[in-house]
Coordinates of C-alpha atoms in Angstrom, one line a residue:
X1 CA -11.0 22.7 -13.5
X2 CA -13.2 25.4 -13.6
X3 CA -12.6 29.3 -13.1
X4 CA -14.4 29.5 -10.0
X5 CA -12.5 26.6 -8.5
X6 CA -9.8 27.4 -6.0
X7 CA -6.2 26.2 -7.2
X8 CA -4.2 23.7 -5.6
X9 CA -1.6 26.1 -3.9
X10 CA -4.0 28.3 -2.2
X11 CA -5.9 25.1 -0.6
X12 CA -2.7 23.6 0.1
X13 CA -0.7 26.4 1.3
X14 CA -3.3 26.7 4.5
X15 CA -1.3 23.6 5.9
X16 CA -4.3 21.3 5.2
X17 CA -6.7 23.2 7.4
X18 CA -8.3 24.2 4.0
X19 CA -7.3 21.5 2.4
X20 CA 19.5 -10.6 -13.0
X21 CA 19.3 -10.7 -16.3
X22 CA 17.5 -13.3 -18.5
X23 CA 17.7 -13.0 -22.7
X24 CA 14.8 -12.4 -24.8
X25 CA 13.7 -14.6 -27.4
X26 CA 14.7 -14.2 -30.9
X27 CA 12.3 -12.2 -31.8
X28 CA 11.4 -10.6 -35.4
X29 CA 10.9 -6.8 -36.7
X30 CA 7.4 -7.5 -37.3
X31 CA 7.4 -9.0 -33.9
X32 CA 9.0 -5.8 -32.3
X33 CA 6.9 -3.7 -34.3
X34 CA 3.9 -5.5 -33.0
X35 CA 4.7 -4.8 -29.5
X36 CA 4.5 -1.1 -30.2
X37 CA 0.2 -1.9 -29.7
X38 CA -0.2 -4.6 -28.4
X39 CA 2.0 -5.0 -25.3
X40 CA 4.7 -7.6 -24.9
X41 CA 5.9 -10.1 -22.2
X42 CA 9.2 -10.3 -21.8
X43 CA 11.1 -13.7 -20.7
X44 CA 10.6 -12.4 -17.1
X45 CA 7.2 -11.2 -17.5
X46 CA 7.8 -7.8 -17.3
X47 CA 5.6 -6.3 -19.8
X48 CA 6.7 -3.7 -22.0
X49 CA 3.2 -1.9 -23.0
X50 CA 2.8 1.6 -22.2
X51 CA 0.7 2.9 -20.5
X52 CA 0.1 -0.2 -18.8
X53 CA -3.6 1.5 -17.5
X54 CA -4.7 4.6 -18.3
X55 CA -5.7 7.4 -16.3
X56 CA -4.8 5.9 -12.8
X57 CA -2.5 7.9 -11.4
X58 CA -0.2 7.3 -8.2
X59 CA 0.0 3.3 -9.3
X60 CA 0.2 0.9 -6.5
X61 CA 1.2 -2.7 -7.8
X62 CA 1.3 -5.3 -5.3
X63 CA 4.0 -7.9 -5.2
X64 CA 2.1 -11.4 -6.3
X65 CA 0.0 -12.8 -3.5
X66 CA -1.3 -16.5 -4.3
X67 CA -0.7 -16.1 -7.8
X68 CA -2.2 -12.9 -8.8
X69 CA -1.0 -9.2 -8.8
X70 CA -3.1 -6.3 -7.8
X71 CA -3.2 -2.8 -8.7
X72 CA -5.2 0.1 -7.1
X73 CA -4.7 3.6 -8.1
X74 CA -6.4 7.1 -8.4
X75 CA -9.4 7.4 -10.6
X76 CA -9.9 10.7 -12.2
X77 CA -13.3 11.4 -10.4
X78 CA -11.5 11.1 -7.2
X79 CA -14.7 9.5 -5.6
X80 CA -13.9 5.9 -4.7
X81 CA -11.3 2.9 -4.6
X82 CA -11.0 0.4 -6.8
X83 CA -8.9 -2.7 -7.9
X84 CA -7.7 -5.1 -10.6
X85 CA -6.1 -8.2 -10.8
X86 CA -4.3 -10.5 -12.8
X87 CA -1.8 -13.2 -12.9
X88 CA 0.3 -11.2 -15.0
X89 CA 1.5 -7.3 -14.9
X90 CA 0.2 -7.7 -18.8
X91 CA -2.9 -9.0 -17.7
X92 CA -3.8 -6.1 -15.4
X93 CA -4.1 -4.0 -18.6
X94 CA -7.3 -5.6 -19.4
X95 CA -8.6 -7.2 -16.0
X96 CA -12.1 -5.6 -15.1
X97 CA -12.5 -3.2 -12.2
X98 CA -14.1 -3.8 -8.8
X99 CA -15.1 -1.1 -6.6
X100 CA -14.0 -2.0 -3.9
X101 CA -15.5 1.7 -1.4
X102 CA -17.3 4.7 -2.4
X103 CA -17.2 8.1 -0.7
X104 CA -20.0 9.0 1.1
X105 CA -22.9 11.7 -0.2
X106 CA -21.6 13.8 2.5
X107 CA -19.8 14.6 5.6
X108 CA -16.4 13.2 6.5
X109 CA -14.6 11.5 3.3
X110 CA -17.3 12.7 1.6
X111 CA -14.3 15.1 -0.8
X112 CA -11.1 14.1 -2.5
X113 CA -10.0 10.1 -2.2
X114 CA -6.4 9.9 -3.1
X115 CA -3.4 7.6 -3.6
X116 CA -4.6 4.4 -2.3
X117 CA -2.0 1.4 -1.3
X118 CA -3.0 -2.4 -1.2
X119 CA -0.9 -4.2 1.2
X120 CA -1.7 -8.0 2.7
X121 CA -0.3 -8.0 6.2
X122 CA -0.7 -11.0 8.7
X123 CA -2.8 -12.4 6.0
X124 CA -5.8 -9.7 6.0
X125 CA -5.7 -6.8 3.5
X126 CA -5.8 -3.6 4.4
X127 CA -5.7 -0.4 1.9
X128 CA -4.5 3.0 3.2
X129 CA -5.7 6.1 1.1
X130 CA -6.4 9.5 1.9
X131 CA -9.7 11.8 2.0
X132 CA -10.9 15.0 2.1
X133 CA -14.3 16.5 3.8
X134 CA -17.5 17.0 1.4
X135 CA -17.6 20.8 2.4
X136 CA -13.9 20.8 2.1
X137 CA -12.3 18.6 -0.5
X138 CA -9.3 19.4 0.9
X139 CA -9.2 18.8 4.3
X140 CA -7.9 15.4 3.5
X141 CA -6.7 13.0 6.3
X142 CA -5.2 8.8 6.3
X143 CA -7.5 6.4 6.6
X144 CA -7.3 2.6 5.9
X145 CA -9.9 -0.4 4.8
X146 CA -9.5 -3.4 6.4
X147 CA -10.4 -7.0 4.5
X148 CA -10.0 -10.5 5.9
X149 CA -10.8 -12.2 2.7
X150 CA -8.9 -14.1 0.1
X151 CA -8.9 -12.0 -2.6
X152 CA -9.2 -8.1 -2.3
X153 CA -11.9 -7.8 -4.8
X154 CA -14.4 -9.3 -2.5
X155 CA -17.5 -7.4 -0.7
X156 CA -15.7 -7.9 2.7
X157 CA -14.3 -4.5 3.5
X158 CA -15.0 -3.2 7.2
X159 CA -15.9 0.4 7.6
X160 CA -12.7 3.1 7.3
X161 CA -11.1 4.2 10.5
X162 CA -8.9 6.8 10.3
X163 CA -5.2 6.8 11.3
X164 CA -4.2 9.5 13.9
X165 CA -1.0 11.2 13.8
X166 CA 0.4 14.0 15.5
X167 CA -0.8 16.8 14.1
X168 CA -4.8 16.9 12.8
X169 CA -3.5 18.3 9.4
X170 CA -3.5 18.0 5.9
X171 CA -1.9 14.3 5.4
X172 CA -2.0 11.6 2.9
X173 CA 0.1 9.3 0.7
X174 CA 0.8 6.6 3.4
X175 CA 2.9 3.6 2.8
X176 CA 3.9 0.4 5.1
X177 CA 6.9 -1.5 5.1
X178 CA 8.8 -4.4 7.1
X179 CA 12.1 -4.6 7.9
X180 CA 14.1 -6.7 10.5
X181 CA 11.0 -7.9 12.5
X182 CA 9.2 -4.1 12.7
X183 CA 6.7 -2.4 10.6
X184 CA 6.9 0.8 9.8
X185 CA 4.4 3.7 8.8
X186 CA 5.6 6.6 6.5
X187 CA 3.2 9.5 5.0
X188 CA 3.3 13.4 4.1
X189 CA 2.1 15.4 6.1
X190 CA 1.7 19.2 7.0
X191 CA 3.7 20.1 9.7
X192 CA 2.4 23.3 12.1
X193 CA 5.3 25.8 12.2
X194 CA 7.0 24.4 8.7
X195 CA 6.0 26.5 5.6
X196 CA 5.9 24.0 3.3
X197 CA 2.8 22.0 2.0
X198 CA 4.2 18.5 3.0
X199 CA 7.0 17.0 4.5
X200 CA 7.6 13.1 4.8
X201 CA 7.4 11.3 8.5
X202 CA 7.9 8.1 9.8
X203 CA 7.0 5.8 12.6
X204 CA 6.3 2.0 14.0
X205 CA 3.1 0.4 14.1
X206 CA 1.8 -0.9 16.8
X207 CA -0.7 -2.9 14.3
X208 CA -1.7 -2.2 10.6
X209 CA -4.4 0.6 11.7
X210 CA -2.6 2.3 14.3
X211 CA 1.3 3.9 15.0
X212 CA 3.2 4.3 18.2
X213 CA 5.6 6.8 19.5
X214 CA 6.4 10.2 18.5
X215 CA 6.8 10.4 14.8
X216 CA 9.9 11.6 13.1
X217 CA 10.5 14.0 10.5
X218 CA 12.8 12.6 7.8
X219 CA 12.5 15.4 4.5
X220 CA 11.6 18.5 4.3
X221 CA 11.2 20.0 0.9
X222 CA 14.3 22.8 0.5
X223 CA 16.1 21.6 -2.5
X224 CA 15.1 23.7 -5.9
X225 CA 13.8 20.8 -7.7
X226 CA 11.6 20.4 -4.9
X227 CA 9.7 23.3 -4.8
X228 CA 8.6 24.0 -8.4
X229 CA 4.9 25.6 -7.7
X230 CA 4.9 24.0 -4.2
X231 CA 6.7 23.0 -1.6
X232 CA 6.3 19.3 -1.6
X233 CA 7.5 15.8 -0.5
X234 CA 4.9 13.0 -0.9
X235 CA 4.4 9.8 -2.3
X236 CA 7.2 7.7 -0.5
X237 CA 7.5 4.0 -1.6
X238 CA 10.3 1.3 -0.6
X239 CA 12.4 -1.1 -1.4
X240 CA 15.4 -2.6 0.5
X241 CA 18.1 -4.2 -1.3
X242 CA 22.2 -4.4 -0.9
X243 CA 22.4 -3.4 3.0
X244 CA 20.4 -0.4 2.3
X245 CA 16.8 1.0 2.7
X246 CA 15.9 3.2 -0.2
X247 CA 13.0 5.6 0.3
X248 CA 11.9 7.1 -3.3
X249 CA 9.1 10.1 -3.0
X250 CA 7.6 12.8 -5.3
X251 CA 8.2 16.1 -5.2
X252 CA 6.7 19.8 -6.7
X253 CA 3.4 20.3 -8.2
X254 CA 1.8 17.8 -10.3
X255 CA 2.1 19.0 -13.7
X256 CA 5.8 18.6 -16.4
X257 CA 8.0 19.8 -12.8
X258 CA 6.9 16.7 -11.0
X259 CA 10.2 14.2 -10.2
X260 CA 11.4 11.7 -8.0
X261 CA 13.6 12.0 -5.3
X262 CA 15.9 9.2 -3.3
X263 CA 16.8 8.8 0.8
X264 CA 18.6 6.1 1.6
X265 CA 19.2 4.7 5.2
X266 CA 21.9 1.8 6.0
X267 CA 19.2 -1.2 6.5
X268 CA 21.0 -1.8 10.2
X269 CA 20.7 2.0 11.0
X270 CA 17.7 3.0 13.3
X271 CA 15.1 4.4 10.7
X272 CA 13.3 6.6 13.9
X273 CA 16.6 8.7 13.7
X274 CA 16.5 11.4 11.2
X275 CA 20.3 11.2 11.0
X276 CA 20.1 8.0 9.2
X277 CA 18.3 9.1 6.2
X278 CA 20.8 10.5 3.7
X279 CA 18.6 13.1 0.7
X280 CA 19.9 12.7 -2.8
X281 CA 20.9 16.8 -3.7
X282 CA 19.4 16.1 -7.7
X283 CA 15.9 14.1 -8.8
X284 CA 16.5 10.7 -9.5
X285 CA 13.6 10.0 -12.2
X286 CA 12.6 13.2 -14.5
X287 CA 10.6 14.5 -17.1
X288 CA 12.0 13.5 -20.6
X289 CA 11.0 15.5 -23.7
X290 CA 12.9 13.1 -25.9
X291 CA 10.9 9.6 -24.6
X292 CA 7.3 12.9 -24.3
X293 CA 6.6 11.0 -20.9
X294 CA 6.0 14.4 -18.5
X295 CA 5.7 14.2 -14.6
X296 CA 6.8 10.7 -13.7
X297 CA 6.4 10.1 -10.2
X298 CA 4.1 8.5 -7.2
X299 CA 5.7 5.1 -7.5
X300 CA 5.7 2.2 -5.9
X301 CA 7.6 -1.3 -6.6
X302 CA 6.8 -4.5 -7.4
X303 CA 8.3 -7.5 -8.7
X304 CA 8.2 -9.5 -12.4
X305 CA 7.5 -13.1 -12.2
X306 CA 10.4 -14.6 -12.3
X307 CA 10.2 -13.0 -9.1
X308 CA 13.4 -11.5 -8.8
X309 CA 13.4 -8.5 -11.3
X310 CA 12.8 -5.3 -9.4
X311 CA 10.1 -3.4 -11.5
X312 CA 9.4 0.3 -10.6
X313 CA 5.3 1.5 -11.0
X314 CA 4.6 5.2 -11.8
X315 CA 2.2 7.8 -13.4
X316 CA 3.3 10.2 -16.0
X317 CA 1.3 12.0 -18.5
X318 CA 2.0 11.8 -22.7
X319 CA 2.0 15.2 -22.8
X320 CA 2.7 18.9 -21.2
X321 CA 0.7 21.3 -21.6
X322 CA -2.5 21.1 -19.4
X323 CA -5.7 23.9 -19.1
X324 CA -6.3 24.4 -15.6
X325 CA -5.3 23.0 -12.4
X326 CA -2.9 19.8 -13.1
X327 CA -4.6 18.1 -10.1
X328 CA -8.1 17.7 -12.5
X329 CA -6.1 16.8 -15.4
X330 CA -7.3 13.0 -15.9
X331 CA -4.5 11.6 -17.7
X332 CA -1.6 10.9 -15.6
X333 CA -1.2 6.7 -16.7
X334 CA 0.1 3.6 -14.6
X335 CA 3.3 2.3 -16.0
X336 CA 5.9 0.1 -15.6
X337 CA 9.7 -0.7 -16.3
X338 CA 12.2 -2.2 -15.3
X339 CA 14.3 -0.8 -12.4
X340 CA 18.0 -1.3 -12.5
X341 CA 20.9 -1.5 -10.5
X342 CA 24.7 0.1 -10.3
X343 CA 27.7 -1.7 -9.3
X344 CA 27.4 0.1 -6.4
X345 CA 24.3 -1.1 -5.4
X346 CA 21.9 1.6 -5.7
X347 CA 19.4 1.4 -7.7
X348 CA 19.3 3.1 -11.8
X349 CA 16.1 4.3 -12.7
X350 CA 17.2 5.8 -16.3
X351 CA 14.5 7.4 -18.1
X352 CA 10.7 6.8 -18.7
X353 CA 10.8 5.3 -21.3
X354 CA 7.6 6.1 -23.5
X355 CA 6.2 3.9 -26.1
X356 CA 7.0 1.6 -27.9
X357 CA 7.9 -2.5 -28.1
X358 CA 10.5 -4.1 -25.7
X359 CA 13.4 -2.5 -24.2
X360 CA 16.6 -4.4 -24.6
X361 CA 20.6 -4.2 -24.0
X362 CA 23.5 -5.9 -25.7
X363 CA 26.1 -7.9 -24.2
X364 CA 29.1 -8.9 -25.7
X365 CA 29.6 -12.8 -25.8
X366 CA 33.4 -12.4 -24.9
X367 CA 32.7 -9.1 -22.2
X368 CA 29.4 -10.5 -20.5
X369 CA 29.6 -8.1 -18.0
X370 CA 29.5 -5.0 -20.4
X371 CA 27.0 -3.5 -22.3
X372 CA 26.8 -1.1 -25.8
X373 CA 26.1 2.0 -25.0
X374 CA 26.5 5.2 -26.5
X375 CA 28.5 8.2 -25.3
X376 CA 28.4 11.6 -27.3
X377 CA 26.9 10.0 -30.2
X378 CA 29.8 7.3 -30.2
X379 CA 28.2 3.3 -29.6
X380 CA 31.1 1.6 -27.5
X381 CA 30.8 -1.0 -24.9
X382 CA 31.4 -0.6 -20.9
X383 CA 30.8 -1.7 -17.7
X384 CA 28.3 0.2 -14.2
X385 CA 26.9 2.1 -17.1
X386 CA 24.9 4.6 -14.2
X387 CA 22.9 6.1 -16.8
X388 CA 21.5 2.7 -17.8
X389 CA 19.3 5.0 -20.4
X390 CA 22.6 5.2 -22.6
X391 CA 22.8 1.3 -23.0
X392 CA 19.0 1.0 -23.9
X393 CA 17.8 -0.1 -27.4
X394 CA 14.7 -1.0 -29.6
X395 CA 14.8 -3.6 -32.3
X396 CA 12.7 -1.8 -34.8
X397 CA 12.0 -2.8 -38.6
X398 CA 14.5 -1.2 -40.7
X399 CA 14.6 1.2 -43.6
X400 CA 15.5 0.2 -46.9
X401 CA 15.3 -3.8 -47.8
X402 CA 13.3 -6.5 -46.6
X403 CA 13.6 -8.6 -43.2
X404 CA 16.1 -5.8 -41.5
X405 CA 16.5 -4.5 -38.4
X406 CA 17.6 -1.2 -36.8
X407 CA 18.5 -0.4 -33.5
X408 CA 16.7 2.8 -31.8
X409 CA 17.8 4.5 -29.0
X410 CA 15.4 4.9 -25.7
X411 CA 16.3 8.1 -24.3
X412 CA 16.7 9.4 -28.1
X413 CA 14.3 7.4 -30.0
X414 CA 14.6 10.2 -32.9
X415 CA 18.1 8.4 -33.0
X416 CA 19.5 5.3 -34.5
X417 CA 22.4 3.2 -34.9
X418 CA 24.1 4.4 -38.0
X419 CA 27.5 3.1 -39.5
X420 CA 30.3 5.8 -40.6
X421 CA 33.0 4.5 -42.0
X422 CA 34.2 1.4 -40.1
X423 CA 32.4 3.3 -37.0
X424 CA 29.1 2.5 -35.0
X425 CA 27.5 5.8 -34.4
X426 CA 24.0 7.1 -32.8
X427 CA 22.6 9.4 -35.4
X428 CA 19.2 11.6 -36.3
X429 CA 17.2 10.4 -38.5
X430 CA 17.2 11.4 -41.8
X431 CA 14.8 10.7 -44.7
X432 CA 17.4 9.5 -47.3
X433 CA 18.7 6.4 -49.0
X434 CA 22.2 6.9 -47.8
X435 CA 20.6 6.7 -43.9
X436 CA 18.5 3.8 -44.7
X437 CA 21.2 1.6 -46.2
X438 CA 23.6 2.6 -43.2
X439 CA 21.0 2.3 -40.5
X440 CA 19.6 -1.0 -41.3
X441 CA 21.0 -4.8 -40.3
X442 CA 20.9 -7.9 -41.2
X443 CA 20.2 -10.0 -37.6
X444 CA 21.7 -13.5 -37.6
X445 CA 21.5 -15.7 -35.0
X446 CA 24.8 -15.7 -33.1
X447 CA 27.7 -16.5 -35.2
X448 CA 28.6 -18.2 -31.8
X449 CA 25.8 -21.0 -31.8
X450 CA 26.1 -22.7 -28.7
X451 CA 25.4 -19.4 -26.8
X452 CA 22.8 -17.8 -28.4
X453 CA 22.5 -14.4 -28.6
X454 CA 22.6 -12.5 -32.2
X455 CA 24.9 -11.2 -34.5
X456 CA 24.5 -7.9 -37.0
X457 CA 25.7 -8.0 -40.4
X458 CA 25.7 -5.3 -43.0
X459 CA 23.1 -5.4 -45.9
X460 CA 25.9 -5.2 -48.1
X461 CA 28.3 -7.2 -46.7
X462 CA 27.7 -10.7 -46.7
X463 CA 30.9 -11.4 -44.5
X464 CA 31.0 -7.9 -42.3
X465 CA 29.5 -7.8 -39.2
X466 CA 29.2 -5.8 -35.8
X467 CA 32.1 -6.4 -33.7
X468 CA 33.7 -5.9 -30.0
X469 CA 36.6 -4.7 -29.8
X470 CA 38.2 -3.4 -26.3
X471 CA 35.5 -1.6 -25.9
X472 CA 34.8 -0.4 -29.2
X473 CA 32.4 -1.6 -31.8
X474 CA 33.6 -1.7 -35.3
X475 CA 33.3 -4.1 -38.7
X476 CA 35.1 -7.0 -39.7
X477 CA 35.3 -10.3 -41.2
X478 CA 35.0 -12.7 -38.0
X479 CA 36.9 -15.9 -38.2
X480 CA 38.0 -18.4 -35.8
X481 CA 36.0 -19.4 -32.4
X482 CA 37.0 -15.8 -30.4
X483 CA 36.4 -13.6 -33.9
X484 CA 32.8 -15.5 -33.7
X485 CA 32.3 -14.8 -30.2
X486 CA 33.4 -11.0 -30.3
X487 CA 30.8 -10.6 -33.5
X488 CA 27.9 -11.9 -30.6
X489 CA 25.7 -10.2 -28.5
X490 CA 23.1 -11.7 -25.9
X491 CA 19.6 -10.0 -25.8
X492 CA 19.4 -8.8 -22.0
X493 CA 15.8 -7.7 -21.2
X494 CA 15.9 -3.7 -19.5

């Protein structure tokens, strides 16, 4: 952005008038080392490369229609629509672009085009973005595409029409969702009278293009983390699982303070009653200086394709410090991961996780509902592990010797698995040889054969090996069919 351009808080401050899980192969440390370029499919498809595209911010992945998944997004030029397909998430990394609309020259949606969504409804497509004005880039409204073709790529988009809602004000960042035989609309919006730059609404459609009744008011930007350089809520995406309707959004301005937020409705509740949405006090999906992924948010879901993994789709930039306005800043970059769930039944999101090859967790054989995890530094093994960034690992080549392994942590990839004593601990780096021979494994395939899964021995030891024990992990000398089991883990993909 240039001096002489007006920043994104006095535009915006005018109210718009201005402006299951499945195991992983067996895989080796050159393997996993691989991945850390080249992408990688895990057994459920989800890919693990990062970014998955670059420089499309506020992702929109569909869910597989006929065999292929879609992806729109924003382009950095903020001057048309475009999508990608493929039959595989991986594949989208590569697939070539079609524009699908441009702006015009001039006159209405001649400024900003923002966030668009792909959704197939009653088997026509439609896309829903937003736009600004050519003599006001700001003055950005809903509109939607409509397609009745096979495949959205096609040359068979009808002419926008804009979506009216209550207020002719600064609006974008709409969504569409079905539940129990109603669609529903849901966009930010500035609201006359409300000093913020965008709260989040809702309402039912009376067809894909066009919403009935009065529309409701569900969030409000108020809470701290929500008003870091502007008073936002935007961005809303859902997915309903467990008896509930969870409604993520995006919140403050676009730059390291950006986050995700959570309401969540009971999915028999009437969604057109404010009262039934429930606001999440703390962020749910942050900016992590340890995984250097800055200002994750605008996401959407999708699914991998096995078909039942829930995968969450989101920006975030590699970096934080930007010149000028965030807004012009090209590089926020589509990714995905895997989004998990508690015991409870709401959903984990854990950290972004960065880059780097596939992201795994270890089950013990004889506790398969438990993972390793670590906790202050200890490794130890639990169960509804809501910070499912704790029990997140990379199988990374090791330090000292050949064909060894170590284990890295996610959320503290400067960190690895390091045995102290007859201890598992998660320790710094360090460049010596006492780190390398203590940090480094011998993987085995499971001492238990018939289930798979892997076992850890120590360089050194040719009989010692990683072991559960009542939720501890320590060393011994397995023997006999539990003392197998207990020295196995199973690969679950995260």
């Amino acid at each position: 952005m240039n001096d002489h351009r007006p920043d994104r808080r006095t535009l915006l401050l005018a109210g718009g008038s201005l402006a299951a899980a499945t195991a992983l192969p067996l895989a080796t440390a050159g393997q996993a080392q691989a991945a850390e370029t080249t992408g990688h499919e895990t057994a459920a498809g989800l890919t693990t490369r990062s970014p998955l595209v670059e420089q499309r911010a506020d992702p929109f992945i569909t869910r597989p229609v006929n065999g292929m998944y879609y992806l729109t997004g924003s382009v950095p030029e903020y001057d048309r629509i475009v999508v990608r397909g493929a039959p595989t998430l991986d594949g989208l990394s590569q697939a070539r672009e079609r524009t699908v609309w441009r702006r015009p020259a001039t006159g209405r949606m001649g400024g900003h085009i923002w966030a668009p969504e792909l959704h197939r409804i009653d088997g026509r497509w439609f896309i829903y973005f937003a736009a600004g004005d050519s003599d006001n880039v700001f003055r950005v409204r809903i509109y939607v595409l409509e397609s009745a073709a096979d495949d959205p790529r096609e040359d068979a988009w009808l002419p926008p029409r804009r979506i009216t809602t209550a207020w002719d004000t600064f609006s974008l960042d709409a969504t569409t969702f079905e539940h129990r035989d109603r669609r529903y609309f849901v966009w930010a919006q500035g609201e006359p009278g409300i000093a913020t730059n965008s709260n989040l609404y809702i309402a039912e459609m009376a067809s894909p293009v066009e919403i009935k009744g009065t529309p409701v008011r569900i969030a409000v930007p108020t809470l701290d983390w929500e008003i870091q350089g502007f008073k936002v809520n935007e961005g809303a995406a859902v997915i309903i699982r467990n008896g509930r309707v969870f409604l993520t959004y995006s919140a403050s301005a676009t730059d390291a303070r950006y986050a995700m937020g959570l309401l969540t409705a009971d999915a028999r509740a009437d969604l057109l009653d404010p009262a039934s949405w429930v606001k999440s006090p703390q962020p749910v999906f942050v900016t992590d200086p340890n995984t250097r992924q800055y200002g994750p948010g605008h996401n959407c879901f999708t699914v991998a394709e096995d078909g039942t993994t829930d995968v969450l789709v989101y920006h975030a930039r590699d970096y934080r410090d930007i010149k000028g306005d965030p807004l012009y800043d090209p590089n926020r970059h589509a990714r995905v991961q895997r989004l998990h769930w508690n015991d409870d039944g709401t959903p984990s999101f854990g950290v972004p996780v960065g880059k780097g090859g596939p992201v795994i967790r270890l089950a013990p054989l004889d506790a398969p509902n438990t993972r390793v995890r670590h906790l202050a530094d200890q490794l130890r093994v639990d169960s509804d592990i809501r910070d499912v960034a704790d029990s997140q690992f990379r199988i990374v080549p090791g330090f000292l010797g050949p064909d060894r392994i170590a284990l890295q942590s996610v959320n503290f990839p400067d960190r690895y698995v390091r045995v102290v004593g007859t201890e598992l601990v998660l320790a710094p780096y360090e460049d010596s040889d006492a780190y390398g021979r203590t940090a480094s494994f011998v993987r085995r395939p499971g001492l238990a054969h018939s289930a798979g899964g892997i076992s850890l021995r120590l360089p050194d030891g040719e009989r010692t090996y990683v072991t559960h024990d009542k939720g501890s992990l320590t060393l011994t000398t397995p023997t006999g069919r539990a003392g197998r089991a207990r020295a196995t883990f199973r690969l679950i993909e995260s």
